[in-house]
Backbone as a ProteinNet text record, in pm:
[ID]
protein_1_A
[PRIMARY]
MANATKGLFIACDIPMAQFIVNLNASKPPSQKFIIHVLDDTHLLVQPDSGGTIRAAISEFRDKNSYEKPA
[TERTIARY]
5939.9	5796.5	5731.5	5626.9	5558.2	5458.3	5442.7	5341.7	5221.9	5101.4	4979.8	4905.7	4857.4	4781.2	4650.8	4540.3	4409.6	4390.8	4343.9	4325.2	4231.1	4206.2	4120.9	4212.1	4202.7	4284.6	4213.2	4281.1	4223.1	4304.6	4235.9	4297.1	4229.8	4308.6	4253.7	4356.5	4318	4415.1	4510.7	4614.9	4720.2	4668.6	4588	4540.4	4456	4372.6	4290	4376.5	4478.6	4570.2	4641.7	4683	4747.4	4650.9	4524.7	4423.9	4411.6	4407.6	4395.5	4520.5	4638.7	4763.4	4763.7	4720.4	4714.9	4610.3	4498.2	4395.5	4453.7	4527.8	4592.4	4694.9	4770.9	4874.1	4814.7	4690.5	4627.5	4569.8	4567.5	4512.8	4620.9	4579.1	4677	4728.1	4844.3	4903.1	4810.2	4725.4	4637.2	4523.6	4498.2	4388.6	4435.6	4563.5	4614.7	4565.9	4529.3	4465	4541.3	4642.8	4718.8	4816.5	4804.4	4897.8	5022.2	5001.3	5115.2	5073	5158.4	5139.5	5212.2	5136.2	5194.8	5264	5199.5	5259.3	5176.3	5191	5123.6	4971.7	4917.9	4772.2	4709.2	4785.1	4732.4	4773.7	4675	4698	4635.6	4694.8	4636.1	4606.7	4478.5	4436.8	4366.1	4345	4273.2	4134.1	4085.3	3957.9	3837.5	3845.5	3731.5	3733.3	3828	3839.4	3771.7	3711.8	3649	3540.7	3454.5	3346.4	3398	3500.2	3559.9	3621.8	3691.4	3754.7	3649.5	3544.9	3436.6	3369.6	3344.2	3280.5	3369.5	3499	3591.7	3600.2	3600.6	3605.4	3476.4	3364.4	3235.8	3229	3275	3276.7	3370.6	3486.4	3582.5	3522.7	3455.7	3394.2	3281.5	3203.3	3095	3148.9	3260	3321.2	3380.7	3425.6	3495.4	3411.3	3279.7	3191.3	3137.6	3131.6	3079.1	2930.4	2854.9	2711.7	2681.8	2622.6	2589.7	2486.4	2510.9	2413.3	2279.8	2173.2	2039.8	2008.3
-4565.1	-4555.2	-4668.3	-4724.9	-4837.8	-4789.6	-4869.1	-4842.4	-4932.6	-4878.1	-4956	-4963.3	-5081.7	-5103.1	-5170.7	-5112.5	-5171.2	-5289.3	-5401.1	-5519.6	-5618.7	-5726.2	-5835.1	-5952.8	-6002.1	-6113.5	-6243.8	-6334.5	-6464.3	-6573.2	-6658.2	-6776.9	-6898.6	-6989.1	-7105.4	-7217.7	-7331.9	-7441	-7417	-7496.5	-7475	-7487.6	-7589.2	-7596.6	-7475.2	-7425.7	-7309.6	-7184.3	-7171.3	-7057.4	-7062.1	-7180.5	-7192.9	-7160.2	-7198	-7162.3	-7010.3	-6941.4	-6795.4	-6730.8	-6782.9	-6729.7	-6747.7	-6864.7	-6889.4	-6802.2	-6778.5	-6688.4	-6548.2	-6503.7	-6372.3	-6365.7	-6473.5	-6476	-6473	-6520.4	-6522.7	-6387	-6292.2	-6159.1	-6068.5	-5967.8	-5868.3	-5786.2	-5723.9	-5651.4	-5547.2	-5485.1	-5382.1	-5440.8	-5572.6	-5636.3	-5733.5	-5737.8	-5827	-5777.7	-5871.2	-5834.1	-5876	-5959.1	-6001	-5890	-5845.3	-5746.1	-5816.5	-5925.4	-5997.4	-6139.5	-6236.1	-6373.8	-6384.9	-6400.5	-6400.6	-6533.1	-6643.4	-6776.6	-6871.2	-7001.5	-7098.2	-7094.7	-7045	-7049.1	-6912.7	-6805.7	-6672.2	-6573.8	-6496.8	-6398.6	-6265.6	-6156.9	-6024.5	-5976.1	-5947.1	-5908.3	-5773	-5714.9	-5587.8	-5603.4	-5503.2	-5517.7	-5535.9	-5488.5	-5500.1	-5628.3	-5718	-5839.1	-5960.6	-5946.1	-6059.4	-6127.4	-6049.9	-6107.3	-6181.8	-6127.9	-6192.4	-6326.4	-6328.9	-6452.8	-6556.3	-6512.9	-6605.7	-6665.6	-6582.5	-6630.9	-6732.4	-6706.8	-6798.3	-6930.8	-6925.5	-7047.6	-7127.1	-7059.8	-7127	-7195.9	-7127.1	-7185.5	-7306.2	-7294.8	-7404.6	-7526	-7504.8	-7615	-7679	-7598.3	-7653.9	-7742	-7701.4	-7779.8	-7909.9	-7911.3	-8026.9	-8108.8	-8095.1	-8172	-8291.9	-8404.7	-8526.3	-8535.4	-8561	-8584.5	-8725	-8801.4	-8939.6	-8941	-9019.3	-9025.5	-9083.1	-9036.2	-9080.6	-9219.2
17331.4	17345.3	17266.4	17320.6	17258	17153.3	17050.1	16948.3	16973.1	16961.7	16979.4	16846.3	16815.4	16693.9	16730.3	16686.7	16712.5	16619.4	16674.1	16592.2	16657	16586.1	16631.9	16666.5	16788.8	16835.1	16802.6	16734.7	16698.8	16765.6	16841.8	16901.9	16839.2	16782.4	16713.4	16716.7	16658.7	16651.4	16533.6	16526.3	16426.2	16282.9	16248.6	16109.9	16068.5	16158.8	16125.7	16112.4	16195.3	16182.7	16048.3	16005.4	15875	15762.1	15776.3	15676.1	15665.7	15780.4	15780.5	15720.9	15752.9	15696.1	15544	15496	15352	15284.3	15351.1	15298.4	15283.1	15382	15376.9	15263.2	15244.9	15141.3	15000.7	14986.7	14854.5	14814.7	14906.2	14878.5	14820.4	14741.6	14695.6	14814.6	14801.4	14915.3	14979	14902.2	14958.1	15041.6	15029.9	15102.9	15210.6	15236.9	15341.7	15477.5	15564.5	15690.7	15814.7	15804.1	15923	15961.6	16085.5	16138.6	16190.8	16268.2	16325.2	16360.7	16330.6	16375.1	16508.7	16616.1	16750.2	16781	16750.4	16760.6	16673.8	16692.4	16605.3	16614.7	16724.5	16744.2	16771.1	16760.4	16788.5	16680.1	16631.7	16526.1	16566	16519.1	16533	16391.7	16365	16230.5	16234.1	16116.9	16106.7	16169.7	16243.2	16313.6	16220.8	16098	16007.3	15924	15947.3	15866.4	15929.3	16044.4	16113.5	16032.1	15969	15888.7	15767.9	15703.4	15586.5	15625.2	15736.7	15782.6	15820.5	15892	15929.7	15806.3	15704.5	15581.9	15510.6	15502.7	15436.8	15512.3	15645.2	15725.8	15707.9	15708.2	15689.3	15553	15449.5	15314.8	15309.9	15372.9	15378.2	15448.6	15560.2	15634.4	15555.7	15484.7	15403	15290.7	15230.3	15122.9	15174.8	15299	15353.7	15451.4	15442.6	15529	15452	15516.9	15455.5	15483.3	15378.6	15395.4	15345.8	15430.9	15398	15285.2	15178.9	15070.5	15118.9	15059.1	15101	15053.5
[MASK]
++++++++++++++++++++++++++++++++++++++++++++++++++++++++++++++++++++++

């Protein structure tokens, strides 16, 4: 019999998937959110972790954006 797990499916490029995997690895075991890494560009995560992941990605992009000096 098959087991079903409710989750959020994430499709992204390889660098972003690695960022999410590293973000998950930096959390304590009780706060880990990745259910399964499907392949290099697809992840299944806890359904309530979408906002946390979006916030971390937004912060990462803000830190790594170049702004031309005035």
